[in-house]
XYZ file of C-alpha atoms in Angstrom:
685
model
C -9.107 4.269 74.757
C -10.041 5.458 71.256
C -9.577 9.043 72.416
C -6.101 8.286 73.728
C -5.141 6.499 70.551
C -6.288 9.487 68.544
C -4.099 11.751 70.609
C -1.087 9.468 70.468
C -1.066 8.854 66.659
C -2.121 12.088 64.923
C 1.312 12.653 63.351
C 1.586 9.009 62.304
C -1.866 9.226 60.774
C -0.940 12.315 58.745
C 2.373 10.870 57.639
C 0.612 7.686 56.646
C -1.756 9.594 54.399
C 1.096 11.596 52.862
C 3.012 8.382 52.358
C -0.019 6.801 50.698
C -0.602 9.796 48.391
C 3.074 9.870 47.386
C 2.984 6.164 46.507
C -0.212 6.619 44.506
C 1.323 9.529 42.611
C 4.421 7.507 41.720
C 2.504 4.435 40.576
C 0.199 6.605 38.450
C 3.240 8.311 36.929
C 4.652 4.890 36.094
C 1.292 3.842 34.650
C 1.177 6.902 32.373
C 4.789 6.333 31.265
C 4.227 2.643 30.559
C 1.036 3.408 28.624
C 2.950 5.874 26.458
C 5.696 3.282 25.852
C 3.078 0.690 24.880
C 1.503 3.195 22.497
C 4.880 3.990 20.907
C 5.901 0.365 20.370
C 2.475 -0.571 19.001
C 2.529 2.416 16.650
C 5.958 1.581 15.221
C 5.102 -2.123 14.914
C 1.898 -1.502 12.979
C 3.617 1.129 10.844
C 6.178 -1.513 9.847
C 3.366 -3.734 8.527
C 1.802 -0.787 6.689
C 5.018 -0.193 4.707
C 5.413 -3.717 3.332
C 4.633 -2.884 -0.293
C 6.633 0.356 -0.081
C 9.727 -1.531 1.084
C 9.257 -4.204 -1.590
C 9.233 -1.620 -4.358
C 11.949 0.621 -2.952
C 14.472 -2.169 -2.447
C 13.223 -4.382 -5.289
C 12.778 -7.476 -3.128
C 10.183 -10.285 -3.168
C 7.539 -10.875 -0.503
C 9.393 -13.664 1.285
C 12.269 -11.288 2.083
C 9.726 -8.852 3.468
C 8.582 -11.744 5.652
C 12.155 -12.195 6.872
C 12.335 -8.493 7.730
C 8.989 -8.610 9.523
C 9.976 -11.678 11.533
C 13.317 -10.145 12.530
C 11.537 -8.240 15.308
C 10.702 -11.534 17.011
C 14.288 -12.703 16.488
C 15.593 -9.672 18.359
C 13.082 -10.269 21.113
C 14.095 -13.883 21.567
C 17.803 -13.006 21.724
C 17.465 -11.276 25.089
C 14.151 -12.400 26.576
C 15.739 -14.958 28.912
C 18.341 -12.472 30.148
C 15.768 -9.735 30.718
C 13.299 -12.055 32.440
C 15.937 -13.370 34.847
C 18.003 -10.280 35.643
C 15.520 -7.502 34.865
C 13.524 -7.749 38.087
C 16.723 -7.532 40.156
C 17.835 -4.280 38.529
C 16.308 -0.817 38.237
C 13.227 -1.753 36.230
C 12.167 1.744 35.085
C 15.671 2.491 33.806
C 15.876 -0.871 32.033
C 12.594 -0.016 30.294
C 14.017 3.421 29.389
C 17.077 1.776 27.818
C 14.744 -0.530 25.891
C 12.769 2.437 24.544
C 15.998 4.117 23.438
C 17.088 0.953 21.621
C 13.680 0.758 19.939
C 14.000 4.360 18.758
C 17.532 3.783 17.441
C 16.321 0.685 15.593
C 13.464 2.686 14.057
C 15.876 5.412 12.932
C 18.173 2.737 11.478
C 15.297 1.420 9.358
C 14.877 4.889 7.812
C 18.612 5.391 7.207
C 18.855 3.744 3.735
C 16.696 6.495 2.269
C 19.432 9.022 2.947
C 22.293 6.990 1.484
C 20.933 5.271 -1.647
C 20.103 8.276 -3.781
C 16.861 9.150 -5.500
C 14.249 6.622 -6.539
C 14.322 5.934 -10.279
C 11.007 4.915 -11.795
C 11.236 1.865 -14.041
C 10.373 3.034 -17.571
C 11.057 2.045 -21.157
C 10.342 5.473 -22.692
C 13.262 7.523 -24.022
C 13.440 11.107 -25.102
C 13.432 11.625 -28.866
C 16.759 12.538 -30.361
C 15.164 15.146 -32.626
C 13.002 16.839 -29.975
C 13.193 17.791 -26.340
C 9.424 17.908 -25.960
C 8.240 14.596 -27.376
C 8.810 11.071 -26.138
C 9.912 8.304 -28.474
C 8.222 5.081 -27.316
C 9.364 3.216 -30.426
C 13.189 2.931 -30.529
C 14.946 2.800 -33.902
C 16.261 -0.443 -35.302
C 19.998 -1.044 -35.111
C 22.347 -3.926 -34.285
C 23.150 -2.292 -30.953
C 19.512 -1.910 -30.010
C 18.830 -5.483 -31.053
C 21.424 -6.690 -28.582
C 20.039 -4.340 -25.965
C 16.440 -5.181 -26.652
C 16.082 -7.340 -23.555
C 18.126 -5.102 -21.318
C 16.670 -2.332 -19.180
C 16.389 0.847 -21.213
C 17.173 2.968 -18.173
C 20.642 4.295 -17.667
C 22.109 4.700 -14.189
C 21.294 8.141 -12.886
C 22.435 10.254 -10.022
C 20.224 12.074 -7.609
C 20.828 15.529 -6.279
C 23.081 13.992 -3.661
C 25.309 12.635 -6.442
C 24.899 9.022 -5.325
C 24.306 6.509 -8.076
C 20.947 4.782 -8.038
C 22.761 1.523 -8.782
C 23.741 1.540 -5.120
C 20.109 1.327 -4.065
C 19.316 -2.356 -4.096
C 21.255 -5.378 -3.043
C 22.273 -4.815 0.562
C 20.250 -1.795 1.629
C 17.356 -3.874 2.949
C 19.773 -5.342 5.497
C 19.673 -2.021 7.353
C 15.913 -2.449 7.672
C 16.426 -6.011 8.900
C 18.999 -4.988 11.522
C 16.901 -2.012 12.600
C 13.919 -4.276 13.200
C 16.097 -6.709 15.184
C 17.183 -3.777 17.352
C 13.535 -2.806 17.781
C 12.805 -6.325 19.001
C 15.688 -6.215 21.496
C 14.505 -2.873 22.843
C 10.881 -3.990 23.187
C 11.743 -7.028 25.310
C 11.811 -5.417 28.796
C 8.757 -3.202 28.333
C 6.026 -5.770 28.918
C 7.439 -8.174 31.560
C 9.155 -5.538 33.688
C 6.380 -2.977 33.299
C 3.539 -5.342 34.210
C 5.488 -6.860 37.113
C 6.270 -3.380 38.480
C 2.568 -2.497 38.501
C 1.637 -5.851 40.023
C 4.224 -5.426 42.785
C 3.490 -1.856 43.870
C -0.153 -1.186 42.985
C -2.900 -2.074 45.420
C -4.373 -5.465 44.601
C -7.810 -4.091 43.757
C -6.245 -1.566 41.349
C -3.622 -3.725 39.628
C -6.054 -5.352 37.189
C -7.530 -1.958 36.275
C -4.086 -0.473 35.660
C -2.987 -3.390 33.488
C -6.261 -3.142 31.565
C -5.565 0.549 30.889
C -2.124 -0.292 29.508
C -3.535 -2.998 27.238
C -6.230 -0.622 25.981
C -3.634 1.987 25.057
C -1.656 -0.691 23.212
C -4.696 -1.318 21.002
C -4.941 2.377 20.129
C -1.319 2.368 18.896
C -1.953 0.258 15.761
C -4.815 2.567 14.754
C -2.447 5.519 14.615
C 0.289 3.353 13.060
C -1.857 2.405 10.078
C -3.169 5.963 9.737
C 0.411 7.229 9.693
C 1.171 4.610 7.045
C -1.785 5.845 5.001
C -0.583 9.433 5.178
C 3.031 8.653 4.255
C 1.984 6.350 1.390
C 0.321 9.330 -0.299
C 3.539 11.362 -0.245
C 6.124 10.608 -2.930
C 9.307 9.020 -1.608
C 11.586 11.869 -2.766
C 9.246 14.714 -1.856
C 11.171 17.958 -1.622
C 13.936 16.724 -3.927
C 12.053 16.260 -7.190
C 9.630 18.339 -9.200
C 6.314 16.529 -8.766
C 5.235 17.745 -12.206
C 7.801 15.404 -13.719
C 6.570 12.345 -11.787
C 4.500 10.321 -14.237
C 3.005 7.766 -11.815
C 0.204 7.999 -9.247
C -0.215 6.332 -5.802
C -2.202 3.520 -7.427
C 0.677 2.510 -9.698
C 2.605 -0.689 -8.932
C 5.842 1.339 -9.082
C 4.734 4.076 -6.663
C 6.819 4.378 -3.504
C 5.553 6.615 -0.739
C 7.575 8.476 1.888
C 8.056 5.301 3.939
C 11.086 6.754 5.725
C 9.130 9.728 7.095
C 6.878 7.573 9.239
C 9.869 5.793 10.777
C 11.394 9.127 11.760
C 8.116 10.134 13.406
C 7.697 6.767 15.153
C 11.339 6.791 16.306
C 10.947 10.270 17.785
C 7.792 9.255 19.677
C 9.534 6.132 21.008
C 12.543 8.176 22.116
C 10.232 10.569 23.967
C 8.600 7.642 25.778
C 11.959 6.785 27.394
C 12.311 10.117 29.209
C 9.858 9.683 32.145
C 11.311 6.336 33.219
C 14.642 7.945 34.150
C 12.890 9.898 36.926
C 11.017 6.992 38.498
C 12.361 5.106 41.532
C 13.680 1.580 41.502
C 10.959 0.506 43.922
C 7.926 1.875 45.716
C 6.523 1.157 49.176
C 4.537 -2.052 49.253
C 0.777 -1.544 49.584
C -0.663 -2.559 52.928
C -2.561 -5.477 51.438
C 0.748 -6.963 50.255
C 2.714 -6.495 53.505
C 3.805 -9.739 55.086
C 4.848 -7.714 58.151
C 1.223 -6.836 58.889
C 0.993 -10.254 60.538
C 3.329 -12.056 62.861
C 6.015 -14.340 61.429
C 3.982 -17.342 62.546
C 0.929 -16.049 60.680
C 2.990 -15.288 57.595
C 4.343 -18.808 57.582
C 0.816 -20.120 58.035
C -0.369 -18.246 54.983
C 2.570 -19.362 52.865
C 2.377 -22.977 54.018
C -1.402 -23.216 54.119
C -2.678 -26.786 54.050
C -5.213 -25.596 51.517
C -2.394 -24.621 49.214
C -0.887 -28.018 49.712
C -4.184 -29.555 48.722
C -4.494 -27.408 45.597
C -0.985 -28.182 44.420
C -1.017 -31.922 44.716
C 2.325 -33.622 44.040
C 0.594 -36.284 41.951
C -0.547 -33.650 39.403
C 1.417 -33.693 36.137
C 4.083 -31.111 35.427
C 3.455 -28.274 32.978
C 4.765 -30.103 29.914
C 2.923 -33.201 31.103
C -0.387 -31.354 31.211
C -2.213 -32.546 28.070
C -4.777 -29.733 28.216
C -2.059 -27.068 28.243
C -0.020 -28.744 25.487
C -3.095 -29.122 23.262
C -4.048 -25.494 23.871
C -0.494 -24.471 22.989
C -0.584 -26.291 19.644
C -4.004 -24.825 18.835
C -2.740 -21.326 19.626
C 0.386 -21.762 17.476
C -1.734 -22.799 14.491
C -4.223 -19.973 15.034
C -1.407 -17.429 15.407
C 0.256 -18.641 12.201
C -3.029 -18.025 10.415
C -3.586 -14.658 12.099
C -0.074 -13.242 11.651
C 0.194 -14.325 8.022
C -3.233 -12.889 7.243
C -2.697 -9.543 9.009
C 0.810 -9.055 7.589
C -0.308 -9.291 3.968
C -3.908 -8.077 4.221
C -3.140 -4.495 3.062
C -1.250 -5.948 0.111
C -4.158 -8.266 -0.673
C -6.516 -5.267 -0.746
C -4.116 -3.432 -3.070
C -3.554 -6.271 -5.514
C -6.981 -7.867 -5.553
C -9.265 -4.854 -5.404
C -6.994 -2.312 -7.080
C -6.812 0.026 -4.065
C -3.811 2.222 -3.312
C -1.484 1.446 -0.376
C -2.711 4.628 1.305
C -6.361 3.579 1.184
C -5.592 0.002 2.280
C -3.725 1.240 5.355
C -6.446 3.750 6.151
C -9.093 1.033 6.099
C -6.985 -1.232 8.324
C -6.518 1.541 10.869
C -10.041 2.936 10.898
C -12.141 -0.205 10.442
C -10.381 -3.502 11.160
C -8.315 -2.623 14.239
C -11.231 -0.950 16.128
C -13.401 -3.992 15.351
C -10.772 -6.285 16.890
C -10.459 -4.057 19.984
C -14.234 -3.958 20.452
C -14.427 -7.721 20.074
C -11.782 -8.384 22.727
C -13.450 -5.975 25.159
C -16.914 -7.422 24.521
C -15.601 -10.945 25.053
C -14.326 -9.972 28.496
C -17.636 -8.328 29.383
C -19.616 -11.409 28.290
C -17.355 -13.693 30.275
C -17.811 -11.597 33.417
C -21.565 -11.100 33.003
C -22.370 -14.767 32.496
C -19.645 -15.975 34.902
C -18.227 -18.460 32.426
C -16.212 -21.279 33.918
C -13.314 -23.051 32.257
C -15.558 -25.223 30.082
C -17.857 -22.298 29.296
C -14.878 -20.170 28.236
C -13.600 -22.997 26.013
C -16.980 -23.453 24.322
C -17.421 -19.702 23.811
C -13.939 -19.291 22.303
C -14.437 -22.296 20.029
C -17.895 -21.144 18.945
C -16.823 -17.628 18.003
C -13.762 -18.911 16.162
C -15.869 -21.437 14.235
C -18.481 -18.803 13.303
C -15.725 -16.454 12.132
C -14.265 -19.313 10.113
C -17.529 -19.933 8.259
C -17.868 -16.226 7.526
C -14.291 -16.169 6.201
C -15.139 -18.918 3.716
C -17.298 -16.373 1.892
C -14.134 -14.432 0.997
C -13.216 -17.217 -1.421
C -16.291 -16.355 -3.484
C -15.613 -12.601 -3.439
C -13.042 -12.659 -6.203
C -12.150 -10.228 -8.947
C -10.938 -11.119 -12.406
C -7.341 -10.583 -13.417
C -6.530 -7.207 -14.880
C -6.426 -7.384 -18.663
C -2.752 -7.067 -19.585
C -1.812 -7.849 -23.187
C 0.612 -10.757 -23.435
C 0.181 -11.703 -19.763
C -3.492 -12.265 -18.888
C -5.007 -11.758 -22.345
C -3.727 -12.059 -25.885
C -3.318 -9.010 -28.119
C -6.670 -9.905 -29.652
C -8.358 -9.807 -26.241
C -8.681 -13.557 -25.600
C -8.165 -14.509 -21.927
C -4.986 -16.529 -21.445
C -2.327 -16.642 -18.730
C 1.299 -16.509 -19.807
C 4.560 -16.394 -17.882
C 6.706 -16.311 -21.028
C 8.324 -13.116 -22.318
C 7.819 -14.239 -25.920
C 4.063 -13.771 -25.573
C 4.630 -10.013 -25.136
C 5.618 -9.670 -28.781
C 3.073 -9.413 -31.571
C 2.828 -8.356 -35.192
C 1.377 -5.007 -34.104
C 4.594 -4.038 -32.265
C 7.140 -5.833 -34.418
C 8.177 -2.571 -36.101
C 9.727 -1.419 -32.808
C 12.525 -3.080 -30.909
C 10.727 -3.174 -27.563
C 12.195 -4.322 -24.285
C 10.092 -7.083 -22.797
C 11.380 -6.608 -19.272
C 10.361 -3.140 -18.042
C 6.991 -2.520 -16.448
C 5.802 0.841 -17.779
C 2.060 0.251 -18.302
C -0.307 2.256 -20.463
C -4.064 1.908 -20.774
C -5.449 1.576 -24.269
C -8.814 2.921 -25.339
C -10.023 -0.680 -25.600
C -9.645 -1.177 -21.807
C -6.581 -3.412 -22.127
C -3.335 -2.588 -20.312
C -0.088 -2.854 -22.274
C 3.199 -3.416 -20.499
C 4.788 -0.379 -22.176
C 3.934 2.209 -24.864
C 6.335 0.402 -27.177
C 4.561 -2.941 -26.735
C 1.282 -1.133 -27.418
C 2.720 -0.211 -30.797
C 2.679 3.534 -30.069
C 4.957 5.703 -32.196
C 4.486 9.231 -30.803
C 3.205 11.174 -27.817
C 1.722 14.489 -26.764
C 1.588 16.261 -23.418
C 3.947 16.068 -20.459
C 4.121 14.403 -17.075
C 1.046 12.482 -15.996
C -0.910 14.061 -18.857
C 1.180 12.339 -21.512
C -0.898 10.635 -24.204
C 0.618 8.129 -26.646
C -0.646 8.197 -30.222
C -0.794 5.869 -33.208
C -0.815 2.756 -31.017
C -1.252 -0.062 -33.543
C -1.994 -2.738 -30.918
C -4.981 -0.892 -29.515
C -7.890 -2.506 -31.323
C -11.176 -0.646 -31.043
C -14.443 -2.434 -31.574
C -15.994 0.217 -33.771
C -13.043 1.208 -35.950
C -9.890 -0.355 -37.269
C -8.066 2.801 -38.197
C -7.515 6.286 -36.884
C -5.485 7.829 -34.090
C -5.565 5.031 -31.533
C -4.280 6.321 -28.165
C -3.118 5.095 -24.774
C -2.678 6.901 -21.467
C -0.191 6.383 -18.650
C -0.919 3.762 -16.004
C -2.930 0.565 -15.739
C -6.564 0.479 -16.761
C -8.900 0.660 -13.750
C -10.623 -2.424 -12.386
C -14.057 -3.287 -13.653
C -17.117 -1.777 -11.987
C -18.162 -5.207 -10.712
C -14.974 -5.415 -8.639
C -15.458 -1.906 -7.253
C -19.019 -2.786 -6.257
C -17.851 -5.914 -4.449
C -15.201 -4.126 -2.377
C -17.638 -2.567 0.189
C -19.108 -6.020 0.851
C -15.604 -7.364 1.390
C -14.964 -4.614 3.955
C -18.237 -5.247 5.776
C -17.603 -8.988 5.978
C -14.000 -8.364 7.058
C -15.131 -6.171 9.957
C -17.833 -8.623 11.034
C -15.562 -11.676 10.949
C -12.749 -9.824 12.772
C -15.161 -8.770 15.516
C -16.619 -12.261 15.988
C -13.225 -13.996 16.046
C -11.909 -11.415 18.548
C -14.830 -12.118 20.890
C -13.129 -15.376 21.845
C -9.714 -13.830 22.495
C -10.186 -13.040 26.189
C -11.975 -16.317 27.106
C -9.261 -18.295 25.292
C -6.543 -16.548 27.284
C -8.410 -17.182 30.541
C -8.601 -20.854 29.566
C -4.804 -20.869 29.374
C -4.523 -19.351 32.853
C -7.097 -21.619 34.486
C -6.019 -24.986 33.109
C -2.693 -24.979 34.974
C -1.540 -24.899 38.570
C -1.219 -21.362 39.969
C 2.468 -21.707 40.848
C 3.222 -22.600 37.224
C 1.386 -19.667 35.632
C 4.506 -17.571 35.083
C 6.361 -20.463 33.482
C 3.327 -21.360 31.386
C 2.961 -17.808 30.088
C 6.688 -17.695 29.350
C 6.567 -20.910 27.304
C 3.395 -19.646 25.601
C 5.117 -16.412 24.555
C 8.283 -18.211 23.447
C 6.394 -20.802 21.412
C 4.069 -18.372 19.640
C 6.911 -16.035 18.702
C 9.303 -18.779 17.595
C 6.824 -20.990 15.775
C 4.384 -18.338 14.511
C 5.758 -14.797 14.667
C 8.976 -15.629 12.795
C 8.031 -18.259 10.171
C 4.471 -17.181 9.245
C 5.367 -13.963 7.338
C 8.157 -15.805 5.514
C 6.219 -18.769 4.148
C 3.118 -16.668 3.481
C 5.320 -14.301 1.452
C 6.990 -17.179 -0.401
C 3.608 -18.626 -1.377
C 2.366 -15.213 -2.543
C 5.506 -14.877 -4.694
C 4.507 -17.995 -6.643
C 1.470 -16.123 -8.018
C 3.519 -13.321 -9.597
C 2.997 -12.900 -13.344
C 5.513 -10.124 -14.017
C 8.587 -9.270 -11.977
C 10.203 -5.870 -12.028
C 13.838 -5.411 -13.005
C 16.516 -4.069 -10.689
C 18.669 -1.203 -11.875
C 21.676 -3.481 -11.904
C 19.770 -6.378 -13.483
C 18.089 -9.324 -11.849
C 14.591 -9.838 -10.492
C 13.039 -7.052 -8.465
C 9.609 -6.609 -6.884
C 6.478 -8.120 -8.412
C 4.435 -5.781 -10.620
C 1.312 -7.839 -11.257
C -0.126 -10.993 -9.688
C -2.495 -13.694 -10.815
C -5.254 -12.422 -8.548
C -7.287 -15.643 -8.679
C -4.310 -17.748 -7.594
C -3.343 -15.098 -5.023
C -6.831 -15.232 -3.473
C -6.992 -19.028 -3.364
C -3.502 -19.513 -1.900
C -3.627 -16.602 0.570
C -7.110 -17.344 1.899
C -6.682 -21.097 1.515
C -3.550 -21.142 3.665
C -5.197 -18.900 6.280
C -8.308 -21.081 6.484
C -6.365 -24.342 6.186
C -4.324 -23.636 9.318
C -7.487 -22.817 11.226
C -9.145 -26.016 9.985
C -6.334 -28.109 11.463
C -6.617 -26.215 14.745
C -10.333 -27.077 15.001
C -9.582 -30.801 14.887
C -7.152 -30.292 17.757
C -9.822 -28.298 19.592
C -12.181 -31.278 19.483
C -9.460 -33.445 21.018
C -8.802 -30.704 23.567
C -12.459 -30.646 24.619
C -12.289 -34.345 25.457
C -9.134 -33.795 27.517
C -10.624 -30.773 29.276
C -13.800 -32.650 30.149
C -11.757 -35.501 31.611
C -9.620 -32.985 33.529
C -12.685 -31.309 35.064
C -14.204 -34.635 36.116
C -10.932 -35.598 37.760
C -10.825 -32.314 39.643
C -14.417 -32.761 40.816
C -13.667 -36.292 41.999
C -10.590 -35.140 43.919
C -12.584 -32.281 45.419
C -15.250 -34.705 46.708
C -12.631 -37.097 48.079
C -10.766 -34.392 49.971
C -13.767 -32.153 50.634
C -13.855 -32.579 54.398
C -10.116 -31.960 54.811
C -10.311 -28.834 52.624
C -13.291 -27.492 54.577
C -11.410 -27.850 57.850
C -8.355 -26.165 56.319
C -10.450 -23.265 55.067
C -11.962 -22.790 58.511
C -8.518 -22.652 60.076
C -7.323 -20.224 57.411
C -10.356 -17.992 57.919
C -9.775 -17.874 61.686
C -6.115 -16.970 61.110
C -7.053 -14.292 58.546
C -9.501 -12.708 60.997
C -6.820 -12.702 63.679
C -4.306 -11.265 61.207
C -6.590 -8.437 60.144
C -6.819 -7.278 63.740
C -3.223 -6.096 63.385
C -3.823 -4.146 60.180
C -5.845 -1.187 61.600
C -3.057 -0.467 64.051
C -0.583 0.108 61.196
C -3.161 1.446 58.763
C -5.622 3.720 60.625
C -7.222 4.991 57.423
C -7.982 1.531 55.993
C -11.713 1.865 56.580
C -11.819 5.070 54.568
C -10.513 3.174 51.518
C -13.065 0.404 51.989
C-alpha cells in the first residue's frame, strides 16, 4: 500500500515541498522587512531624545515644551490606534505598514525642516566690535544716555544669514513644526507593531513564531544604540556647518549655547525609515496557512470539538470576573503606569542630567547612553527571560523575581542622591564677586563696584572664565576693558573683577567659556556611570517576568484586549504626561535664562545642580516608592487568586481529567488525517 501511495502522490509531494519553501521564503522576507522597520523607528525615536538640549537651545524653549514635543509622538499614535487595530487586519497589512513607514519618514523630514527656513543660528553674546579698531573687541561699552536705556536690552542686533532670512524669525512658532512632525511619526508608527506581529503569528509555523517575534524585538533594541550614537556624532558638528567659517565660532561643544547639527540626524533617520517602506510593497496580502494551523486538516466535527472543547469551557468559567473586574490585572496596570512614568521621565532627561550635573558635552552624554546604558538594558531583559525559562518560574515566582530586581535597583538608585557635584562658581549667581557661596535669582546681584565703570547688560549669557576659577556671565561683568586674539583664542585683559589670591594688581585676564568643573566632580563621574549601568541591568532583569505576569493573570480569550488596554493606559498616562511634568519641574531649578532674539525668556543657561539632582532623582524614586506599596497589595491579591484557582482545580479535577482524555483521543484521531495532506511532516519533526 505504501508503494502504491508513493507512486500515486509523487507530484503532489514535490509541489507540497515547493509550496512549503515558497511560503518560508515569503515569511522570512516579511521578517527581514519588519525587523528593518523596527530598527528604523527605534533609531529615529531614540535620536529624538538625544536632541533634547539641541532643540531647547535652537528654538529657545524651556524643558516643559520639549516634554510636549516628546509626548506628541504618543498623541499621534493614539489618534489612529483604534482605527488601525480594527480595520488593519482586514486590509493589505504589508502595504498598510509601508504607508506607515512613509508617514514616519515624512514626519522625520518635517522635524528637520525649520533649519532650512529660519536662517543662521546667532550666538548670544554681549561683546561688540570696537569703533576704533576692526581687530579688537570692546567688552566695556561707553557711557551714554542711549546705552543706559539699552543697558538691559540684548546687545545683539538682528542679523541675516547667507540665505537672507532674518534670525528674528527663528523662535516663536518654529518648534511647532517639530511638534507636528513628531505627531506624524506617531501616526505612521501605529500599524507597524500590531499588524506586523499579527502577520507573523498568522502565517509562521507555531514553533517558529516565537523565535521570529524575538528576532524582531532584538533588532528593536539595537535601534536605540545607533540612534544615540548618531545623536553623539551630530552634536559634535556645528549647526550651520558648511555655511559659516568655523574659525569665527567662539564657542565649543561644551558651551551652554552650543547647538549641534540636530537637523542632519533627522535627515539620515528619515531616509532610513523611507527605505524600510520599500520591501512591504512587494509582499502579498496573505500567505498559505501552515499545516499546524489548518482547521481543514480535521473534519468539521473535529474542528467544532476543538473549538468547543469542554476543557475550554472549564478554563473560561462564566463566574470569573471580567477584565476590568480582575483586581490582579488592575493593580498590575497601576503599578506599571507608575513605573513607566518614572522610567520615561528619567530616560528622557538623563542625557541632559549628565550634561548639566557633570559638565559633559551633549555628544559625550549621548555616546554613553548608546554604548553603555542601552546595551545593559538589553542584556538585562534577555537574561531575565533566560532565568525565567531555566528555573521554570510560575506566576508567583515571576512576580517575586520582578519585585525583587526592581527593589534592588531602587536601593542602588538611592546612592545617586549622594553622588552630587557642587554648583559651578558663577559670580552674581552662585557666588558673590568676593567668592562667597550664595544663590541669587536677582539680576541686581550681577552688578558690583568692579564693573560699575561699564554699562553692562545683565541679560546675555556670554561666560568667561577668570584666572581665579570663577565664571563671569560676560566679559563686561568681569570688568574687562580690552582683548587680544581672535575666535576661540580670544583673551580678555584688565578684568577688574578677577581677584587673584596672590596679587591685587596686574593684567588680570579671562578666557572664553565657563570654568571647568572641579576635579572631585570629574573623579565621581566614572562611579556614576558604573552604578548607572549596574542599576539599569538589575531593573531590566525583571522586565520579561513582569510582562509574563500580565499575560498569565488573565483569561486567554481576553489577552488581546488586556494588552490593548495596557498599551493605551501606559501611553496616555505615562508616555504623554511624564516628559511634560518632569520638564516643568526641571525648569524650576534654572538660575539663568537665555534671551530670545526678539526678547522674552529663552532656554536655560545654568541650573542649580543640587536642586536639579534632588528634584529629578527624587521624583523618579518617589514614583517607584508608591508603586512598591501597590506591589505589596498586589501580592496579597495574587496569592488569593492562586488559592482560588487551586481550589477550583481540585473541585473540578475529575471532570477536567475526563475532558482531557476525550480531547487527547480526538487529537490522535485528527492527526491521522495530517500525514495524508502533509507527507513530509515527519521530516520537519
